[in-house]
Short mmCIF file of C-alpha atoms in Angstrom, two decimals:
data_model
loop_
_atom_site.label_atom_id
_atom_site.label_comp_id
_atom_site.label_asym_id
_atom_site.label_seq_id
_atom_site.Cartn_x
_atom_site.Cartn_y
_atom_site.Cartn_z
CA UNK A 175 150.80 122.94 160.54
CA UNK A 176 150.81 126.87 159.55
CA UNK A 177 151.99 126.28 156.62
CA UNK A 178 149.33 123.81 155.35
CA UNK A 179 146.69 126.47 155.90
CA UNK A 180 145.06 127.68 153.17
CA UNK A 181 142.48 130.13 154.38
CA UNK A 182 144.41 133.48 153.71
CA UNK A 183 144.82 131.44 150.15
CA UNK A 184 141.02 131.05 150.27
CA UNK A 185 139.58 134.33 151.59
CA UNK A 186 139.95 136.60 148.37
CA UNK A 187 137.80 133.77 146.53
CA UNK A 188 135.15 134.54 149.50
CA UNK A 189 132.72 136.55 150.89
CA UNK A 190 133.72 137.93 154.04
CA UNK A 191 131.03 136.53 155.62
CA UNK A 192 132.41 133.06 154.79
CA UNK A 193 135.68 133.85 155.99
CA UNK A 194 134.31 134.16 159.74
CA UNK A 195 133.59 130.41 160.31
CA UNK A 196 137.23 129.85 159.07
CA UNK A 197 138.64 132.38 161.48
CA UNK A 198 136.43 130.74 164.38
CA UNK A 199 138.12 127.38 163.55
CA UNK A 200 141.52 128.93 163.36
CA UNK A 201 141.14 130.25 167.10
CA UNK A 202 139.66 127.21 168.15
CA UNK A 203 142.54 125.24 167.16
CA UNK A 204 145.16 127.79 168.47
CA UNK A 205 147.19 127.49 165.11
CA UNK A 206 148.11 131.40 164.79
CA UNK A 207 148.48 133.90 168.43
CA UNK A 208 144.69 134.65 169.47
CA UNK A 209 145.39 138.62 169.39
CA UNK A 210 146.83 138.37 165.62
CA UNK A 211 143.20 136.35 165.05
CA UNK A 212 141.05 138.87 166.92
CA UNK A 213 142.41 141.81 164.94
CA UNK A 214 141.68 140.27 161.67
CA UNK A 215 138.40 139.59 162.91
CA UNK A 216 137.50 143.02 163.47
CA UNK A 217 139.71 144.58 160.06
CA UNK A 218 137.08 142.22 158.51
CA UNK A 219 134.01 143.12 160.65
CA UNK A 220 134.47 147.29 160.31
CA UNK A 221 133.55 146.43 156.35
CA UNK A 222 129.96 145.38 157.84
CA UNK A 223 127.19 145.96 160.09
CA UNK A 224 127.53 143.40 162.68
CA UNK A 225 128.64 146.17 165.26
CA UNK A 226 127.47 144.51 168.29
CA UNK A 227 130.17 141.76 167.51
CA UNK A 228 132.64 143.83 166.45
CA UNK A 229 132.02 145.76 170.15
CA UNK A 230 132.27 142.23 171.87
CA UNK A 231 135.96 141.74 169.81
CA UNK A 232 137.01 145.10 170.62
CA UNK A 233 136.49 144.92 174.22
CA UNK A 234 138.49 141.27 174.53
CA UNK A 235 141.02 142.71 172.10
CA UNK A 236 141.52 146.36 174.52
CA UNK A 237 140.77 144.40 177.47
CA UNK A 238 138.02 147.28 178.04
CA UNK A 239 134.39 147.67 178.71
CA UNK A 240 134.10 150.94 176.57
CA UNK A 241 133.25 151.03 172.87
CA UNK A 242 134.67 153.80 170.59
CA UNK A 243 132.16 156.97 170.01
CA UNK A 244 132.16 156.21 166.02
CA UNK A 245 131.38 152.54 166.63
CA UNK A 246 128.00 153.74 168.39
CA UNK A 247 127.20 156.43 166.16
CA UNK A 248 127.76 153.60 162.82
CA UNK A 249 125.54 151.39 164.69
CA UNK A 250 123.01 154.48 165.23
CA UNK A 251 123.34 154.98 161.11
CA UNK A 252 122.80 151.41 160.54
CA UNK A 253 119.41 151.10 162.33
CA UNK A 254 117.98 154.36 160.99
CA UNK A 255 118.77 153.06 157.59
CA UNK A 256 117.26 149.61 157.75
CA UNK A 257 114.24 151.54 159.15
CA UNK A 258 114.39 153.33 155.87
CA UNK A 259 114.31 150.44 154.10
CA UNK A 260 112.01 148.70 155.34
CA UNK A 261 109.24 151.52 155.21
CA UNK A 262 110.63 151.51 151.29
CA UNK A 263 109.70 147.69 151.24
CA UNK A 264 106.66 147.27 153.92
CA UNK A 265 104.26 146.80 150.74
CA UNK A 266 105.79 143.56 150.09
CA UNK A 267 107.19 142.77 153.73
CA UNK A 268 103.64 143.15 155.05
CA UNK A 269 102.76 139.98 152.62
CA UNK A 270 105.70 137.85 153.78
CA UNK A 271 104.81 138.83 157.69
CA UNK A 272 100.75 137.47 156.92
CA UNK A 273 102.00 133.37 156.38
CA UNK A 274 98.39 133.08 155.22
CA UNK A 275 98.12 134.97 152.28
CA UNK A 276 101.34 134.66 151.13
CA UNK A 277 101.08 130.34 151.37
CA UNK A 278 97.83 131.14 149.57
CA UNK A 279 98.98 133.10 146.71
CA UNK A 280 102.16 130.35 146.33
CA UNK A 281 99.69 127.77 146.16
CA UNK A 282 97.97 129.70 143.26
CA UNK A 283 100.50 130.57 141.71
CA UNK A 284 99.35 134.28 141.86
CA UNK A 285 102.56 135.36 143.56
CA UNK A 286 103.73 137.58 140.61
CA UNK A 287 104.37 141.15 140.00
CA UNK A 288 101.72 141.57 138.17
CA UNK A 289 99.47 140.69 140.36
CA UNK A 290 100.72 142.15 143.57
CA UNK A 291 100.78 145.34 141.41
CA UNK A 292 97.11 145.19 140.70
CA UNK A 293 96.11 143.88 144.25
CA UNK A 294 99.08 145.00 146.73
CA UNK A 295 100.41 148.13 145.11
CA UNK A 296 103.37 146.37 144.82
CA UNK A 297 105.67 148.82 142.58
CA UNK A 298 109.01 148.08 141.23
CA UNK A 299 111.14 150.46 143.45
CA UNK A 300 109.02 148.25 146.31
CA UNK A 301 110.76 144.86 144.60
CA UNK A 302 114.24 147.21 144.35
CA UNK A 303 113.72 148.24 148.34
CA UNK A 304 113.20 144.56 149.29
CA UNK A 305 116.87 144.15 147.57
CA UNK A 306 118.78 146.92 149.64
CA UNK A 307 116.83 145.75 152.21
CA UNK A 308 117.52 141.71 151.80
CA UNK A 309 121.31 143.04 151.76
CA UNK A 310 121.29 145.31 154.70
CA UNK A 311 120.00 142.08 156.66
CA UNK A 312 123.27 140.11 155.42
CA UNK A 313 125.34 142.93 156.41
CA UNK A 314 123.57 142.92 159.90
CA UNK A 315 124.23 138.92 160.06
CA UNK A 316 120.47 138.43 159.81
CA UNK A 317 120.99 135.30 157.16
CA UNK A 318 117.81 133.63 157.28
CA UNK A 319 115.84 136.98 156.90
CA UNK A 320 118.10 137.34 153.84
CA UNK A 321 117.45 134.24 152.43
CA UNK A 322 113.97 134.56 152.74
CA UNK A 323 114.13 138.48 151.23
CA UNK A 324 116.22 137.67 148.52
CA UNK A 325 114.64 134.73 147.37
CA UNK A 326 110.94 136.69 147.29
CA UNK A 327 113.47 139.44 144.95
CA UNK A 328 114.44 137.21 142.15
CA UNK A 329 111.08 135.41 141.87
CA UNK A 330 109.61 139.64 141.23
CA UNK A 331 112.29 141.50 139.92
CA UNK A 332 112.75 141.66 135.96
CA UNK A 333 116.45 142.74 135.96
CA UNK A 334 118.26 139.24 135.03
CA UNK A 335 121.64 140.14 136.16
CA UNK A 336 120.31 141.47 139.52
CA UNK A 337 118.75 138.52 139.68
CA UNK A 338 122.21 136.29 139.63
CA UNK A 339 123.56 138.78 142.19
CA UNK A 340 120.57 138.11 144.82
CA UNK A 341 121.72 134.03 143.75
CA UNK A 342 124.82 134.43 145.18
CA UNK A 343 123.83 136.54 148.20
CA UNK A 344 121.06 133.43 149.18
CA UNK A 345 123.59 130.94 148.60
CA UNK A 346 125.74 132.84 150.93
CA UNK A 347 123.16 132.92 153.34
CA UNK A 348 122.20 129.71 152.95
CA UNK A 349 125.36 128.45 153.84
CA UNK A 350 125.77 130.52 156.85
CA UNK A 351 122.68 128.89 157.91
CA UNK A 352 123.78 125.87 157.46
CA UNK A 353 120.56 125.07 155.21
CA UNK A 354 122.71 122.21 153.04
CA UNK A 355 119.63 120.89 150.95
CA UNK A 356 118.69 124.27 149.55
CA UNK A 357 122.48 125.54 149.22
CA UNK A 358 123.04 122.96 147.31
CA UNK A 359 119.87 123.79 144.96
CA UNK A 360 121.09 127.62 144.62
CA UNK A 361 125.06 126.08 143.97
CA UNK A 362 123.79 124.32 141.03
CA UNK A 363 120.85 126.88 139.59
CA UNK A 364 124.54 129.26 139.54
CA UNK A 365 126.35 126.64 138.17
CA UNK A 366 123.93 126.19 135.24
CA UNK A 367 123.95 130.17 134.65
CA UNK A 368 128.02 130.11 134.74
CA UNK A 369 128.22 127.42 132.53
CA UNK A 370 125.00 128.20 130.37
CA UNK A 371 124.39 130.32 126.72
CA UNK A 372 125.17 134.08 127.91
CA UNK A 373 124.05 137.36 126.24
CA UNK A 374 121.21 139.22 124.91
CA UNK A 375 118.92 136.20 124.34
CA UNK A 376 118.80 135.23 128.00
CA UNK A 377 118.30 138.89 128.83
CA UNK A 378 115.77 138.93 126.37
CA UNK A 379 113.95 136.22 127.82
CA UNK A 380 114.04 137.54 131.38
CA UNK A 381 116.31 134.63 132.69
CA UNK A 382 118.79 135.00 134.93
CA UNK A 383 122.37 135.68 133.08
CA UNK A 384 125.23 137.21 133.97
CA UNK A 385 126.71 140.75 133.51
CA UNK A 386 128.56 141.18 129.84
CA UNK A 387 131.95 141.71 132.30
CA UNK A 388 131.87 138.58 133.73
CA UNK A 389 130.73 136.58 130.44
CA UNK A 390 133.96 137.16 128.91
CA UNK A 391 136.79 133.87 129.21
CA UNK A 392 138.32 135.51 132.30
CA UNK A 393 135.29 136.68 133.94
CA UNK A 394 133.92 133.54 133.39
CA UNK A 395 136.97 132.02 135.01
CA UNK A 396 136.99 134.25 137.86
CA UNK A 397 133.06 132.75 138.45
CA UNK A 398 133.92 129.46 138.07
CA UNK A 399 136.66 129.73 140.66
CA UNK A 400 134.45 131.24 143.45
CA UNK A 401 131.61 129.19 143.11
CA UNK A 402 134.00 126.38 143.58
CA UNK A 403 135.72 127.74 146.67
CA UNK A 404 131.72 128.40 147.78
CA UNK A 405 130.82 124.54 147.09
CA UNK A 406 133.27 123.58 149.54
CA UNK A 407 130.92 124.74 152.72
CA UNK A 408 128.07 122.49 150.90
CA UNK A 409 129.89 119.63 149.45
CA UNK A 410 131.89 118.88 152.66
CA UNK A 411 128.40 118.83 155.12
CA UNK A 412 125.73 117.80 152.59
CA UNK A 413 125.15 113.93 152.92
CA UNK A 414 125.69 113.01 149.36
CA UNK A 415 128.50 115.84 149.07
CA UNK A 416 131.20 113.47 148.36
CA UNK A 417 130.16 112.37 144.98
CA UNK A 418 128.56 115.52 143.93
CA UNK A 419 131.90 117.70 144.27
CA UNK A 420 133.84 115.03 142.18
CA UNK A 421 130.87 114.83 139.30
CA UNK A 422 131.69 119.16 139.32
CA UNK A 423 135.16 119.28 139.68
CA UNK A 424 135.75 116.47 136.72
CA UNK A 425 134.06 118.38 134.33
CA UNK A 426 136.49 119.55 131.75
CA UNK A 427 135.89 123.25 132.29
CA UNK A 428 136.09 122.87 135.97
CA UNK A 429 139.31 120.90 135.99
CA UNK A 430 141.09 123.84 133.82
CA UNK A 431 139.70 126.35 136.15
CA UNK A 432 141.28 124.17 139.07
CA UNK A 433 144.68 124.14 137.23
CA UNK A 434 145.00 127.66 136.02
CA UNK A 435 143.66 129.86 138.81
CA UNK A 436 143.30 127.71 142.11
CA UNK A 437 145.95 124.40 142.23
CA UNK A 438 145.04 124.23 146.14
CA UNK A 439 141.39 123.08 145.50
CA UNK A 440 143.26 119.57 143.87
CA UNK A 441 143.54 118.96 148.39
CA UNK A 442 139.71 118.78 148.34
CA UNK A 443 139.40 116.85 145.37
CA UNK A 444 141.85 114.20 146.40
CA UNK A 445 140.57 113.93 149.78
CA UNK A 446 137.08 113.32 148.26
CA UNK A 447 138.64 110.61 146.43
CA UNK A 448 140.46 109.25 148.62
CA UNK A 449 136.75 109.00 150.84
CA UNK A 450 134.42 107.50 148.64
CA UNK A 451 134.93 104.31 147.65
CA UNK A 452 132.52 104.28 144.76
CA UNK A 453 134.98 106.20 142.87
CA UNK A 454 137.72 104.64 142.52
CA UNK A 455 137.09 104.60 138.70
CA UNK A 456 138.35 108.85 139.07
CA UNK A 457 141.56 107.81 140.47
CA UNK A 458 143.81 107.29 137.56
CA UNK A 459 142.78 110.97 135.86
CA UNK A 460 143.58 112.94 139.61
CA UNK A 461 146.99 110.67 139.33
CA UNK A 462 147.73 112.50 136.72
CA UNK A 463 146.40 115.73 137.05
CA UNK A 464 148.66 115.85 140.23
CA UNK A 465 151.71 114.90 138.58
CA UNK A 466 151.04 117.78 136.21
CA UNK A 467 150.30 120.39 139.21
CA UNK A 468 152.98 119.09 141.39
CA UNK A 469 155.33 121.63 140.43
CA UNK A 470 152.71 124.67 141.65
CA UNK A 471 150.90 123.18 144.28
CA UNK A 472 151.98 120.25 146.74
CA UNK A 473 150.47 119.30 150.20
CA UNK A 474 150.85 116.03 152.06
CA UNK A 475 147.45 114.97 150.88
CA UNK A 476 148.50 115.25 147.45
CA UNK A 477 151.84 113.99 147.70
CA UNK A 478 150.50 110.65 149.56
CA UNK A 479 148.64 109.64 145.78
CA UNK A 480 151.94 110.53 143.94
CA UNK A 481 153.94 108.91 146.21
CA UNK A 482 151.69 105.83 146.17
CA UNK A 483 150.87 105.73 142.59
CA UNK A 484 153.74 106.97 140.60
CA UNK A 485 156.78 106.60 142.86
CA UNK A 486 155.42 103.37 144.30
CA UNK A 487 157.49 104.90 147.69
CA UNK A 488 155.91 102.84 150.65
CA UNK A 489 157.98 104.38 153.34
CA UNK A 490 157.46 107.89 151.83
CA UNK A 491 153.82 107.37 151.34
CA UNK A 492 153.50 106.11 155.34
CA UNK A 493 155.29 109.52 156.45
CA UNK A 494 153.15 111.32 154.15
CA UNK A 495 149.86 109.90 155.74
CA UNK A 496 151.35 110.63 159.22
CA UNK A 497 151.23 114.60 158.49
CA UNK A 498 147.42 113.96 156.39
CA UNK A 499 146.49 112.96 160.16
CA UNK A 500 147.54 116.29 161.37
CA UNK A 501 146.76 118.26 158.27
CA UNK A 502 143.30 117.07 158.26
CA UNK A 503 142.61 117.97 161.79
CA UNK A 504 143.43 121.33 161.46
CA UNK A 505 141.35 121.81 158.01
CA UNK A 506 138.36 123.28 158.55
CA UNK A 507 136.35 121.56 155.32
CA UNK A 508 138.42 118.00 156.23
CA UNK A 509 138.26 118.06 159.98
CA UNK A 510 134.96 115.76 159.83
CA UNK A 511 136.36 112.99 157.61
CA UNK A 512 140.05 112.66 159.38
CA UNK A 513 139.32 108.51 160.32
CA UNK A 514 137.69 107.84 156.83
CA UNK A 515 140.53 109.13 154.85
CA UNK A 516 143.15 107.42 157.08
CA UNK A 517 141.28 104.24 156.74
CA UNK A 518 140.96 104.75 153.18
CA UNK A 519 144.58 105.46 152.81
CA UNK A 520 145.79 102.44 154.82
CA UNK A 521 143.41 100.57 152.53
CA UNK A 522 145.10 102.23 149.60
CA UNK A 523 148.57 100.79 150.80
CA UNK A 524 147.57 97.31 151.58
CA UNK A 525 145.74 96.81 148.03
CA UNK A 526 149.06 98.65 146.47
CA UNK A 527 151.46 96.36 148.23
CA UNK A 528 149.54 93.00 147.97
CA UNK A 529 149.50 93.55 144.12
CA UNK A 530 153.90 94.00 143.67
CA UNK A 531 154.30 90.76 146.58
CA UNK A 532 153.45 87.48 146.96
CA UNK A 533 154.25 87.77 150.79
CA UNK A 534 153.70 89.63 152.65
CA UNK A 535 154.62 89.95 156.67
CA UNK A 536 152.08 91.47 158.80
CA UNK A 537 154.78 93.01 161.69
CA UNK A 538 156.21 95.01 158.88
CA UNK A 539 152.86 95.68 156.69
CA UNK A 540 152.09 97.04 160.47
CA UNK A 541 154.48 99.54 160.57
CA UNK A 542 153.24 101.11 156.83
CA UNK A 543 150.15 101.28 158.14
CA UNK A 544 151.04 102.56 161.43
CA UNK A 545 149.15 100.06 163.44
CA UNK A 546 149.54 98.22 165.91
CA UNK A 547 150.52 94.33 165.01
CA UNK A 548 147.64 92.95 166.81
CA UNK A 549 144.84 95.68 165.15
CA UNK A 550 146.85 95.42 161.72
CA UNK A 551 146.18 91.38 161.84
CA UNK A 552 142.61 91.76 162.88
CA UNK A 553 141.98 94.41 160.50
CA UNK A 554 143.79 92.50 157.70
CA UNK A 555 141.43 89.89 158.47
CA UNK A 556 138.38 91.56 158.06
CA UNK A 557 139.61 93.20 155.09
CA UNK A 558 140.28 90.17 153.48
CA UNK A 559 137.11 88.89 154.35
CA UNK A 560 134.95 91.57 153.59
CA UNK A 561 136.70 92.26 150.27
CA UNK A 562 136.87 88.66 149.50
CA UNK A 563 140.33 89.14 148.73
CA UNK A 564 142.21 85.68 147.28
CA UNK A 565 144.58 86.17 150.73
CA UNK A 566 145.32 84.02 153.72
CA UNK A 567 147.18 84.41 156.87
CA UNK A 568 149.78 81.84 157.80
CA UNK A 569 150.21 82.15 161.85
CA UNK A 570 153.54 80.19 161.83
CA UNK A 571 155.38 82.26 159.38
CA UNK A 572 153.37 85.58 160.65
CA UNK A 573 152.89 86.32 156.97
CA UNK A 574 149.77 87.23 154.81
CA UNK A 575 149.92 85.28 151.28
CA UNK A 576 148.85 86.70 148.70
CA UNK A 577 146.66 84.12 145.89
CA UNK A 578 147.07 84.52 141.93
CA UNK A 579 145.48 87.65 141.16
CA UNK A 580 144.49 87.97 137.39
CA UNK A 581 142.14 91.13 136.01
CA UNK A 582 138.44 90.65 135.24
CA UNK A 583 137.41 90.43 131.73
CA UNK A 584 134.86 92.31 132.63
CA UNK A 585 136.67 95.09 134.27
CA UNK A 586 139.52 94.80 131.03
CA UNK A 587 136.52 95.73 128.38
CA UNK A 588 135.41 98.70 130.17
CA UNK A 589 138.91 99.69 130.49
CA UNK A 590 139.46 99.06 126.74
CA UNK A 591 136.22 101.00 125.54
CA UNK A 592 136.16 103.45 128.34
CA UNK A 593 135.90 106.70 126.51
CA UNK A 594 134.79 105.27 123.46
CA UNK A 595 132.09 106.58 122.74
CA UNK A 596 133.99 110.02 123.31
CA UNK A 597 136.41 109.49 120.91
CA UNK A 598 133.75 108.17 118.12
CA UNK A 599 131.41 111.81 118.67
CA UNK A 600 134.59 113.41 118.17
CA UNK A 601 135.77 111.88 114.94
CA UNK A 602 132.62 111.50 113.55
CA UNK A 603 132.40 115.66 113.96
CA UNK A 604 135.70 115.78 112.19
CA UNK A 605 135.04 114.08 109.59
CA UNK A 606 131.65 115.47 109.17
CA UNK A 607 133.39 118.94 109.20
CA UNK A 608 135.73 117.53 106.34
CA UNK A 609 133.17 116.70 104.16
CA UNK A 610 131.42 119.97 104.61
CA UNK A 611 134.63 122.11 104.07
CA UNK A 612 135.17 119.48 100.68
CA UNK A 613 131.96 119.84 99.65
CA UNK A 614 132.35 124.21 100.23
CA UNK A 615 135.41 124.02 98.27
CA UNK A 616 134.35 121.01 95.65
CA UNK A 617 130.86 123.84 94.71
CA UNK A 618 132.97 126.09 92.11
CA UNK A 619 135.48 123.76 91.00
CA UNK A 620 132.92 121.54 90.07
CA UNK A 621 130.73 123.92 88.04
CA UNK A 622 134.43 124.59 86.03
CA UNK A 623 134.54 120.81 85.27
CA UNK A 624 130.95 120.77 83.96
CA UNK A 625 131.28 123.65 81.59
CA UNK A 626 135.05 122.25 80.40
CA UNK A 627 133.20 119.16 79.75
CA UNK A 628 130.24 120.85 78.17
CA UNK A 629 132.09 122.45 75.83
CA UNK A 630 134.07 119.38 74.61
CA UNK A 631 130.41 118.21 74.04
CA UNK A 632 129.27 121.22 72.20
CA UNK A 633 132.95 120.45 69.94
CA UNK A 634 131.84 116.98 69.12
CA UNK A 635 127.98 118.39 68.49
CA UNK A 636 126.73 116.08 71.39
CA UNK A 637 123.95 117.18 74.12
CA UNK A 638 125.10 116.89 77.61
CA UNK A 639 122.92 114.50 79.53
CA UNK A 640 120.68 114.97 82.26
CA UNK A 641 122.60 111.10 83.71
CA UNK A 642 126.40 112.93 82.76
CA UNK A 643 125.81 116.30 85.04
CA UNK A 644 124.42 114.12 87.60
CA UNK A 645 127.66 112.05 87.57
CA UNK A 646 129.87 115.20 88.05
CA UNK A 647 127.74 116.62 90.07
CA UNK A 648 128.63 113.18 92.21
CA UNK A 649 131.95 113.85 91.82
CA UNK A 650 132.07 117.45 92.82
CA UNK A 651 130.90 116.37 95.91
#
């Protein structure tokens, strides 16, 4: 399945840091030769400071106990610098070592620059330090000292752009951490700043705001498409992930950044479809989102909806969930949900086949779902039952029969209005935008008909009326 993996796809829209778990899985599952996996490892580990593991991957790599002289004298650089640092830094570190005080000036609010500066001698170059410092950690692996460093940085420092740069460094390290609840706070505090007013008024204000390079359309592309590929890690482990990555994705702006810059991503999205049942109401849009995508990105995953939906291609859509089996166990976001989107998918078929027959039989409905006939009856059953589908099962002929199916009213008036209210904000703009461009152009022709029509009055000696220019002042409008 080599050519289903997406991670050297992925890895230019990551930090290297986030590329190691994906390596890790890659070994694990033996997909690429182990050797061609270790020396990627290591091209990727010489651009940090975790020397002690890229010693450990050199040695099974060489099949040696010796390091390389210029590994040991980096690692001898990198531990005379972070003293550096943290000297540079101890005026705030010393704070965040004493749990006491620093709970007690959290508590009381008092944990502000000002007022370290008066009690501490806290000085800005200290809050700079504590940066390099945070970073240096990261680079080292340390990702929970990071977190910690980086998120004491942005609550001091008054640089705003700095500040969105230590945001994506804790979200990193939050993730490597595997600390879901609070990634998922940072993902959407940077999702709010990507998608929020840039410029000088936030900088003015002190918020957090991005750099004027990446605040232009493509910059702000470019954003958009990392912090997607970096919401993967948190909405694929966080509990309520499933929902939360098809509310983002949706979004108008997130769906064009998905079609011009990163098709793959539409795997995720389907397969978070395809999981949560509560949202089935998405399905028709990713229909045809795929449909229009098809012809720059296609997987199996993808291919199963089309096939399903569009093509209405049973036997195509059963081969197609065969390689989703394999395809999701050698994915590292997908591994974890393999049996819910096969039971999903099977689910998919049935409800999809039971709505084009009246009759159906169960040996063959087996084989679609690649089951066996005595788990596809008893799971037909229960389906039926818990879905309290108008179905029964008729033993002599071995088939299931399907009952008159006809739509909910209900379910036909949301279809009918969904999007209405949509459509009404947008024409009632429009035409609210009409009348203001008639009433901008209307302003000077009107003031021509009054004084054409006050000098017919002045011809016939009469005295325009206060009731007449209020009538074509009506009109002019």
């Amino acid at each position: 399945m080599a050519q289903y993996d997406l991670t050297s796809t992925m890895a230019s829209y990551l930090d290297r840091h986030l590329v190691f778990p994906l390596l890790e899985f890659l070994q694990m599952k033996k997909i690429y030769p182990q050797e061609e996996l270790l020396r990627g490892k290591l091209v990727l580990l010489s651009k940090t400071n975790m020397l002690d593991y890229a010693g450990s991957i050199y040695k099974s790599l060489n099949k040696t106990e010796d390091i390389p002289p210029e590994m040991l004298a980096q690692r001898t650089e990198v531990v005379v610098k972070l003293k550096a640092l943290q000297a540079a830094c101890s005026s705030l570190t010393r704070i965040l070592e004493n749990e006491k005080d620093f709970n007690e000036l959290t508590e009381k609010k008092l944990f502000t620059f000002y007022h370290l500066q008066e009690h501490f001698e806290v000085t800005y170059d200290a809050v700079d330090s504590l940066y390099d410092y945070a970073k240096m950690q990261f680079e080292c692996g340390s990702y929970s000292n990071a977190a910690t460093y980086l998120s004491v940085f942005r609550a001091l420092t008054p640089n705003p752009e700095k500040s969105v740069q230590a945001l994506w460094g804790k979200l990193a390290s939050e993730i490597l951490s595997q600390q879901w609840e609070v990634a998922l706070s940072d993902l959407m505090q940077l999702k709010e700043i990507i998608d929020g007013p840039a410029g000088p008024n936030n900088r003015q204000n002190n918020q957090s705001s991005l750099p004027a390079s990446s605040s232009t359309p493509l910059g702000l592309l470019q954003q958009r498409a990392w912090l997607i590929h970096w919401s993967l890690f948190v909405f694929f482990n966080h509990p309520n992930g499933r929902n939360g990555i098809i509310d983002m994705l949706f979004q108008e702006r997130y769906l064009n950044t998905i079609q011009t810059a990163c098709p793959h991503v539409l795997r995720y999205l389907t397969t978070a479809v395809i999981t949560n049942k509560r949202r089935r109401n998405v399905l028709k849009d990713l229909v045809k989102v795929l449909q229009q995508e098809s012809y720059t990105y296609r997987d199996p995953i993808t291919e199963f909806l089309e096939m399903l939906y569009v093509s209405f291609d049973f036997e195509g859509a059963q081969e197609k969930l065969r390689q989703c089996e394999l395809l999701l166990k050698n994915d590292f976001f997908l591994v974890a949900c393999g049996d819910e989107f096969i039971e999903n998918a099977r689910l998919f078929i049935f409800e999809t086949y039971c709505r084009i027959h009246q009759k159906i039989d169960i040996p063959m409905l087996a084989t679609k779902l690649n089951m066996k006939h005595e788990h596809a009856e008893r799971w037909i059953v229960n389906l039926i039952r818990n879905a309290r589908l108008d179905a029964k099962i008729d033993s002599a002929q071995n088939q299931v029969v399907m009952g008159a199916q006809f739509p909910s009213v209900y379910q036909l008036v949301i279809e009918k209005t969904k999007g209405l209210s949509f459509r009404s904000h947008v024409l009632a703009n429009t035409v609210s935008g009409g009348l203001k461009e008639k009433e901008e152009r209307g302003g000077g022709g009107g003031g021509k008909r009054r004084n054409d029509r006050n000098d017919r009055n002045n011809n016939n000696n009469k005295e325009p009326s206060i009731e007449d220019d209020s009538v074509e002042n009506t009109i002019a409008v």
